[in-house]
Amino acid sequence: METIVLGIGETLVRDDRRWSSWADWLGVPPHTLSALVGAAVAQGHDAADALRTLRPGMDVEAAYRARSAAGRGEHLDESDLYQDVRPALGELRAAGVRVVVAGNGSARAGELLRALDLPADLVVTSAEWGVRKPDPEFFARVAEAAEAPPAATLYVGDHPADDLFPAAAAGLRTAHLRRGPYGHWWADHPDVVETAEFRIDALTELVALVRPPGAEAEAAGAGAVGSDAEGTGGEGPGEEEAGGEETDAAGAAREGARRGALRSVR
């Protein structure tokens, strides 16, 4: 592996602050918006649809600009990073791997991320490139930024439809991260299992992928890679009904709905 490219939201950055600030702007309790985000994720929809549920017909981009003009725009600091980000990226660079951060986000998000001085060779957002995931052009730009052949470039992300499927279609190697609502809810979906070359629970597991074969074999004993064999991390809210296990029929119906939803956005 010569280059590892990572998404931003729920891969490097926690989305807590993002949704909390939107809830505050719209005047609703944070848990209300969080629940609606979860419902959108479970149906395979864009998480931003949660905002449109609260404000039908809402122009999210216009609302974002209004928030910024009111001095309530984006903020990002060290506390927004997942704890494994700096250790993982630092070890990857120490191993001689080119590290690129490229995901959906505003130009402001790009500035804030670069101000954190992450151990990365390049940090760029979709707004700065002028194209968003899952557009194939975004992944064409990823391939250029990687400065390595597609077969030696690994794209890491949590979102099947925005990260995993389009990256694989572009010929890149892929790792699905069980993190955030999308990462957990869709982790064990057959399409995800089939497409992802690697399935990981933490960014620190990436280090084993770039070690020499001997070192990787030693790490394997600790379960650093291939954690998907254990089948953990794939359950989301609603796998059991309150007060008891759901029936086999209800479980089958739920799984069928999940599969159909994911295919609809693939």
mmCIF file of C-alpha atoms in Angstrom, residues 18-248:
data_model
loop_
_atom_site.group_PDB
_atom_site.id
_atom_site.type_symbol
_atom_site.label_atom_id
_atom_site.label_comp_id
_atom_site.label_asym_id
_atom_site.label_seq_id
_atom_site.Cartn_x
_atom_site.Cartn_y
_atom_site.Cartn_z
ATOM 1 C CA ARG A 18 -22.371 19.449 13.462
ATOM 2 C CA TRP A 19 -25.802 18.084 14.342
ATOM 3 C CA SER A 20 -25.955 19.833 17.700
ATOM 4 C CA SER A 21 -25.305 23.192 16.048
ATOM 5 C CA TRP A 22 -27.995 22.511 13.450
ATOM 6 C CA ALA A 23 -30.461 21.585 16.201
ATOM 7 C CA ASP A 24 -29.670 24.808 18.006
ATOM 8 C CA TRP A 25 -30.139 26.819 14.792
ATOM 9 C CA LEU A 26 -33.506 25.190 14.114
ATOM 10 C CA GLY A 27 -34.639 25.463 17.720
ATOM 11 C CA VAL A 28 -35.164 21.759 18.421
ATOM 12 C CA PRO A 29 -33.626 19.451 21.065
ATOM 13 C CA PRO A 30 -30.416 17.781 19.826
ATOM 14 C CA HIS A 31 -31.837 14.310 20.526
ATOM 15 C CA THR A 32 -34.769 15.044 18.184
ATOM 16 C CA LEU A 33 -32.479 15.804 15.266
ATOM 17 C CA SER A 34 -30.210 12.858 16.150
ATOM 18 C CA ALA A 35 -33.197 10.507 16.049
ATOM 19 C CA LEU A 36 -34.220 11.840 12.643
ATOM 20 C CA VAL A 37 -30.671 11.429 11.350
ATOM 21 C CA GLY A 38 -30.784 7.821 12.524
ATOM 22 C CA ALA A 39 -34.074 7.262 10.713
ATOM 23 C CA ALA A 40 -32.613 8.668 7.483
ATOM 24 C CA VAL A 41 -29.541 6.444 7.804
ATOM 25 C CA ALA A 42 -31.629 3.317 8.422
ATOM 26 C CA GLN A 43 -33.638 4.031 5.272
ATOM 27 C CA GLY A 44 -30.505 4.585 3.179
ATOM 28 C CA HIS A 45 -31.245 8.296 2.729
ATOM 29 C CA ASP A 46 -29.009 11.339 2.937
ATOM 30 C CA ALA A 47 -28.591 12.313 6.587
ATOM 31 C CA ALA A 48 -29.394 15.911 5.613
ATOM 32 C CA ASP A 49 -32.937 14.715 4.920
ATOM 33 C CA ALA A 50 -33.368 14.937 8.688
ATOM 34 C CA LEU A 51 -33.153 18.727 8.349
ATOM 35 C CA ARG A 52 -35.770 18.707 5.601
ATOM 36 C CA THR A 53 -38.052 16.616 7.786
ATOM 37 C CA LEU A 54 -37.991 19.399 10.361
ATOM 38 C CA ARG A 55 -38.242 22.145 7.741
ATOM 39 C CA PRO A 56 -39.905 20.768 4.580
ATOM 40 C CA GLY A 57 -38.440 22.280 1.433
ATOM 41 C CA MET A 58 -35.432 23.618 3.326
ATOM 42 C CA ASP A 59 -32.482 24.757 1.191
ATOM 43 C CA VAL A 60 -29.651 23.343 3.306
ATOM 44 C CA GLU A 61 -26.928 25.293 1.507
ATOM 45 C CA ALA A 62 -28.812 28.570 1.937
ATOM 46 C CA ALA A 63 -29.375 27.795 5.614
ATOM 47 C CA TYR A 64 -25.666 27.034 6.013
ATOM 48 C CA ARG A 65 -24.805 30.441 4.528
ATOM 49 C CA ALA A 66 -27.321 32.130 6.833
ATOM 50 C CA ARG A 67 -25.751 30.448 9.856
ATOM 51 C CA SER A 68 -22.290 31.603 8.793
ATOM 52 C CA ALA A 69 -23.498 35.165 8.219
ATOM 53 C CA ALA A 70 -24.982 35.139 11.716
ATOM 54 C CA GLY A 71 -21.658 34.104 13.211
ATOM 55 C CA ARG A 72 -22.828 30.580 13.911
ATOM 56 C CA GLY A 73 -20.937 28.771 11.204
ATOM 57 C CA GLU A 74 -18.630 25.761 11.367
ATOM 58 C CA HIS A 75 -16.181 25.199 14.174
ATOM 59 C CA LEU A 76 -13.660 22.405 14.513
ATOM 60 C CA ASP A 77 -10.981 21.715 17.076
ATOM 61 C CA GLU A 78 -8.979 18.830 18.520
ATOM 62 C CA SER A 79 -11.937 17.564 20.536
ATOM 63 C CA ASP A 80 -13.836 16.827 17.321
ATOM 64 C CA LEU A 81 -11.259 14.263 16.166
ATOM 65 C CA TYR A 82 -11.659 10.599 17.009
ATOM 66 C CA GLN A 83 -8.927 9.522 19.416
ATOM 67 C CA ASP A 84 -7.272 7.124 16.984
ATOM 68 C CA VAL A 85 -6.757 9.736 14.246
ATOM 69 C CA ARG A 86 -3.384 11.199 15.206
ATOM 70 C CA PRO A 87 -1.789 7.888 16.285
ATOM 71 C CA ALA A 88 -2.925 6.099 13.119
ATOM 72 C CA LEU A 89 -1.978 8.835 10.665
ATOM 73 C CA GLY A 90 1.348 9.364 12.402
ATOM 74 C CA GLU A 91 2.240 5.673 12.218
ATOM 75 C CA LEU A 92 1.218 5.458 8.580
ATOM 76 C CA ARG A 93 3.459 8.346 7.610
ATOM 77 C CA ALA A 94 6.294 6.911 9.689
ATOM 78 C CA ALA A 95 5.887 3.710 7.662
ATOM 79 C CA GLY A 96 6.431 5.707 4.460
ATOM 80 C CA VAL A 97 2.795 5.798 3.357
ATOM 81 C CA ARG A 98 1.370 8.892 1.678
ATOM 82 C CA VAL A 99 -1.642 10.040 3.727
ATOM 83 C CA VAL A 100 -4.409 12.029 2.054
ATOM 84 C CA VAL A 101 -7.565 13.368 3.677
ATOM 85 C CA ALA A 102 -10.279 13.947 1.075
ATOM 86 C CA GLY A 103 -13.985 14.038 1.783
ATOM 87 C CA ASN A 104 -17.184 16.022 1.498
ATOM 88 C CA GLY A 105 -17.014 19.359 3.247
ATOM 89 C CA SER A 106 -16.981 23.095 2.840
ATOM 90 C CA ALA A 107 -13.955 25.241 2.093
ATOM 91 C CA ARG A 108 -14.176 26.420 5.703
ATOM 92 C CA ALA A 109 -13.957 22.800 6.907
ATOM 93 C CA GLY A 110 -10.792 22.396 4.841
ATOM 94 C CA GLU A 111 -9.237 25.451 6.482
ATOM 95 C CA LEU A 112 -10.152 24.242 9.953
ATOM 96 C CA LEU A 113 -8.767 20.761 9.326
ATOM 97 C CA ARG A 114 -5.477 22.068 7.972
ATOM 98 C CA ALA A 115 -5.196 24.350 11.013
ATOM 99 C CA LEU A 116 -5.125 21.213 13.182
ATOM 100 C CA ASP A 117 -1.834 20.245 11.514
ATOM 101 C CA LEU A 118 -2.754 16.606 11.061
ATOM 102 C CA PRO A 119 -0.004 14.143 10.098
ATOM 103 C CA ALA A 120 -1.155 14.102 6.470
ATOM 104 C CA ASP A 121 0.431 14.985 3.148
ATOM 105 C CA LEU A 122 -2.731 16.595 1.781
ATOM 106 C CA VAL A 123 -6.037 17.743 3.300
ATOM 107 C CA VAL A 124 -8.753 18.773 0.852
ATOM 108 C CA THR A 125 -12.556 19.012 0.779
ATOM 109 C CA SER A 126 -15.156 18.552 -1.929
ATOM 110 C CA ALA A 127 -15.908 22.283 -2.004
ATOM 111 C CA GLU A 128 -12.263 23.007 -2.760
ATOM 112 C CA TRP A 129 -12.305 20.467 -5.587
ATOM 113 C CA GLY A 130 -15.703 21.598 -6.847
ATOM 114 C CA VAL A 131 -17.174 18.097 -6.824
ATOM 115 C CA ARG A 132 -18.771 15.941 -4.108
ATOM 116 C CA LYS A 133 -18.821 12.256 -3.316
ATOM 117 C CA PRO A 134 -20.117 9.965 -4.709
ATOM 118 C CA ASP A 135 -19.521 11.662 -8.087
ATOM 119 C CA PRO A 136 -16.966 9.622 -10.093
ATOM 120 C CA GLU A 137 -15.050 12.841 -10.770
ATOM 121 C CA PHE A 138 -14.355 13.142 -7.047
ATOM 122 C CA PHE A 139 -12.653 9.748 -7.066
ATOM 123 C CA ALA A 140 -10.781 10.637 -10.231
ATOM 124 C CA ARG A 141 -9.356 13.545 -8.250
ATOM 125 C CA VAL A 142 -8.575 11.152 -5.394
ATOM 126 C CA ALA A 143 -6.617 8.948 -7.797
ATOM 127 C CA GLU A 144 -4.586 11.976 -8.926
ATOM 128 C CA ALA A 145 -3.936 13.159 -5.374
ATOM 129 C CA ALA A 146 -2.824 9.663 -4.340
ATOM 130 C CA GLU A 147 0.244 9.846 -6.593
ATOM 131 C CA ALA A 148 0.160 6.051 -6.710
ATOM 132 C CA PRO A 149 -1.492 3.394 -8.888
ATOM 133 C CA PRO A 150 -5.124 2.611 -7.957
ATOM 134 C CA ALA A 151 -4.071 -0.906 -6.926
ATOM 135 C CA ALA A 152 -1.700 0.663 -4.379
ATOM 136 C CA THR A 153 -4.249 3.212 -3.090
ATOM 137 C CA LEU A 154 -6.683 2.438 -0.266
ATOM 138 C CA TYR A 155 -9.772 4.596 0.302
ATOM 139 C CA VAL A 156 -11.138 4.446 3.844
ATOM 140 C CA GLY A 157 -14.640 5.569 4.780
ATOM 141 C CA ASP A 158 -17.779 4.778 6.751
ATOM 142 C CA HIS A 159 -20.473 5.448 4.145
ATOM 143 C CA PRO A 160 -21.193 2.600 1.685
ATOM 144 C CA ALA A 161 -22.852 4.730 -0.996
ATOM 145 C CA ASP A 162 -20.566 7.769 -0.716
ATOM 146 C CA ASP A 163 -17.261 6.027 0.047
ATOM 147 C CA LEU A 164 -17.113 2.303 -0.505
ATOM 148 C CA PHE A 165 -19.023 1.672 -3.736
ATOM 149 C CA PRO A 166 -17.741 4.629 -5.809
ATOM 150 C CA ALA A 167 -14.152 4.113 -4.637
ATOM 151 C CA ALA A 168 -14.316 0.445 -5.693
ATOM 152 C CA ALA A 169 -15.880 1.460 -9.023
ATOM 153 C CA ALA A 170 -12.916 3.801 -9.581
ATOM 154 C CA GLY A 171 -10.535 0.854 -9.187
ATOM 155 C CA LEU A 172 -9.262 1.849 -5.753
ATOM 156 C CA ARG A 173 -8.810 -0.616 -2.934
ATOM 157 C CA THR A 174 -11.331 -0.107 -0.150
ATOM 158 C CA ALA A 175 -11.706 -0.334 3.615
ATOM 159 C CA HIS A 176 -15.080 0.078 5.305
ATOM 160 C CA LEU A 177 -14.910 1.627 8.760
ATOM 161 C CA ARG A 178 -17.505 0.640 11.368
ATOM 162 C CA ARG A 179 -17.950 4.123 12.738
ATOM 163 C CA GLY A 180 -20.818 6.564 12.917
ATOM 164 C CA PRO A 181 -24.449 5.789 12.010
ATOM 165 C CA TYR A 182 -23.791 4.629 8.435
ATOM 166 C CA GLY A 183 -20.710 2.652 9.365
ATOM 167 C CA HIS A 184 -22.468 0.651 12.052
ATOM 168 C CA TRP A 185 -25.917 0.261 10.532
ATOM 169 C CA TRP A 186 -24.735 -1.034 7.145
ATOM 170 C CA ALA A 187 -21.574 -2.860 8.297
ATOM 171 C CA ASP A 188 -22.849 -6.387 7.690
ATOM 172 C CA HIS A 189 -24.970 -5.704 4.644
ATOM 173 C CA PRO A 190 -24.122 -8.280 1.920
ATOM 174 C CA ASP A 191 -23.148 -5.564 -0.579
ATOM 175 C CA VAL A 192 -20.718 -4.043 1.920
ATOM 176 C CA VAL A 193 -19.206 -7.403 2.819
ATOM 177 C CA GLU A 194 -18.800 -8.256 -0.859
ATOM 178 C CA THR A 195 -17.277 -4.907 -1.875
ATOM 179 C CA ALA A 196 -14.969 -3.989 0.990
ATOM 180 C CA GLU A 197 -11.514 -5.505 0.743
ATOM 181 C CA PHE A 198 -11.018 -4.744 4.425
ATOM 182 C CA ARG A 199 -13.495 -4.065 7.231
ATOM 183 C CA ILE A 200 -12.074 -2.309 10.262
ATOM 184 C CA ASP A 201 -13.237 -0.973 13.636
ATOM 185 C CA ALA A 202 -10.461 1.587 14.167
ATOM 186 C CA LEU A 203 -8.000 3.541 12.043
ATOM 187 C CA THR A 204 -5.084 2.061 13.956
ATOM 188 C CA GLU A 205 -5.858 -1.252 12.225
ATOM 189 C CA LEU A 206 -4.657 0.324 8.966
ATOM 190 C CA VAL A 207 -1.071 0.238 10.185
ATOM 191 C CA ALA A 208 -0.993 -3.567 9.904
ATOM 192 C CA LEU A 209 -1.971 -3.300 6.227
ATOM 193 C CA VAL A 210 1.246 -1.503 5.309
ATOM 194 C CA ARG A 211 3.703 -3.481 7.412
ATOM 195 C CA PRO A 212 6.119 -5.968 5.858
ATOM 196 C CA PRO A 213 4.575 -9.473 5.596
ATOM 197 C CA GLY A 214 6.388 -10.754 8.693
ATOM 198 C CA ALA A 215 5.217 -7.893 10.871
ATOM 199 C CA GLU A 216 1.671 -8.203 9.578
ATOM 200 C CA ALA A 217 1.616 -11.891 10.483
ATOM 201 C CA GLU A 218 2.621 -11.053 14.049
ATOM 202 C CA ALA A 219 -0.119 -8.422 14.296
ATOM 203 C CA ALA A 220 -2.713 -10.847 12.975
ATOM 204 C CA GLY A 221 -2.615 -12.770 16.236
ATOM 205 C CA ALA A 222 -3.978 -9.705 17.991
ATOM 206 C CA GLY A 223 -6.892 -9.519 15.578
ATOM 207 C CA ALA A 224 -5.779 -6.221 14.043
ATOM 208 C CA VAL A 225 -7.036 -7.101 10.566
ATOM 209 C CA GLY A 226 -10.040 -9.074 9.419
ATOM 210 C CA SER A 227 -12.195 -8.221 12.414
ATOM 211 C CA ASP A 228 -15.205 -8.767 10.163
ATOM 212 C CA ALA A 229 -14.816 -12.503 10.762
ATOM 213 C CA GLU A 230 -16.077 -11.920 14.274
ATOM 214 C CA GLY A 231 -19.224 -10.266 12.937
ATOM 215 C CA THR A 232 -19.066 -7.484 15.530
ATOM 216 C CA GLY A 233 -20.060 -3.858 15.209
ATOM 217 C CA GLY A 234 -22.807 -4.382 12.636
ATOM 218 C CA GLU A 235 -25.874 -4.023 14.812
ATOM 219 C CA GLY A 236 -27.696 -0.731 14.949
ATOM 220 C CA PRO A 237 -30.580 0.579 17.012
ATOM 221 C CA GLY A 238 -33.744 -1.400 16.572
ATOM 222 C CA GLU A 239 -32.274 -4.890 16.211
ATOM 223 C CA GLU A 240 -34.424 -5.871 19.196
ATOM 224 C CA GLU A 241 -37.807 -4.542 20.155
ATOM 225 C CA ALA A 242 -38.103 -2.976 23.593
ATOM 226 C CA GLY A 243 -39.148 -5.623 26.070
ATOM 227 C CA GLY A 244 -38.073 -8.715 24.108
ATOM 228 C CA GLU A 245 -36.558 -10.206 20.962
ATOM 229 C CA GLU A 246 -38.320 -9.590 17.676
ATOM 230 C CA THR A 247 -39.848 -12.507 15.797
ATOM 231 C CA ASP A 248 -38.039 -14.250 12.957
#
